[in-house]
XYZ file of C-alpha atoms in Angstrom:
79
model
C -35.590 32.506 -7.513
C -35.245 32.432 -10.550
C -36.931 33.873 -13.310
C -35.920 34.946 -17.333
C -37.377 37.804 -19.309
C -37.680 36.985 -23.060
C -37.192 40.491 -24.277
C -37.748 39.961 -27.366
C -41.143 39.345 -26.524
C -40.922 42.545 -24.149
C -42.963 45.296 -25.329
C -41.882 47.666 -22.666
C -45.653 47.931 -21.337
C -43.872 48.159 -18.061
C -46.286 46.400 -16.272
C -44.016 44.014 -14.156
C -41.837 47.595 -12.978
C -45.034 48.841 -11.419
C -45.457 46.226 -10.052
C -43.136 44.372 -8.765
C -40.084 47.513 -8.657
C -37.721 45.968 -6.934
C -36.685 43.282 -9.367
C -37.879 45.045 -12.325
C -37.186 48.467 -14.239
C -37.555 50.571 -16.828
C -34.504 52.014 -18.395
C -35.249 54.704 -21.082
C -38.793 53.790 -22.861
C -37.856 50.694 -23.826
C -35.336 48.577 -22.159
C -36.599 46.600 -19.205
C -33.824 45.919 -16.517
C -34.466 43.033 -13.740
C -32.887 40.806 -11.541
C -32.441 37.266 -12.686
C -32.309 36.491 -9.373
C -34.742 37.437 -7.127
C -34.962 37.131 -3.529
C -37.802 34.726 -2.428
C -39.280 37.666 -0.803
C -40.910 39.016 -3.815
C -41.946 35.908 -4.452
C -45.513 37.240 -5.035
C -44.924 40.849 -6.129
C -43.314 38.581 -9.204
C -46.095 36.478 -9.487
C -48.205 39.575 -10.023
C -46.341 40.709 -12.232
C -46.201 38.040 -14.297
C -49.771 37.224 -14.220
C -50.234 41.559 -15.523
C -47.600 40.873 -18.457
C -49.738 41.992 -22.054
C -47.082 39.536 -24.230
C -46.491 36.600 -21.598
C -42.237 37.860 -21.358
C -41.823 36.403 -18.168
C -40.835 33.147 -16.518
C -40.559 32.105 -13.631
C -38.891 28.873 -12.148
C -41.037 27.010 -9.365
C -38.690 25.162 -8.516
C -35.246 26.335 -8.919
C -34.349 25.678 -5.495
C -34.063 22.066 -5.909
C -30.079 21.450 -7.508
C -30.257 17.108 -7.773
C -31.580 16.480 -10.865
C -35.039 14.443 -11.309
C -33.579 10.950 -12.526
C -31.334 11.213 -9.401
C -33.459 12.100 -7.597
C -36.088 9.348 -8.737
C -33.167 6.508 -8.641
C -32.475 7.143 -4.842
C -36.134 7.030 -4.366
C -35.739 10.738 -2.564
C -38.267 13.435 -2.852
């Protein structure tokens, strides 16, 4: 899965680091480090972290596994 954290929005509450420590970590009091390509096995932990973020700074790309652009899928009838 692919995820992005808006670091301008993040206020360092560290809820994500508590709920998904394999993906998010605090460096000091305010700097957030994270794995933008977290393992699929961590999806549930990441979902909890997304839900718990008080400023909604975390975005998960739900369909990053499909590399085929939508227009190509529609043209070929692929779903």
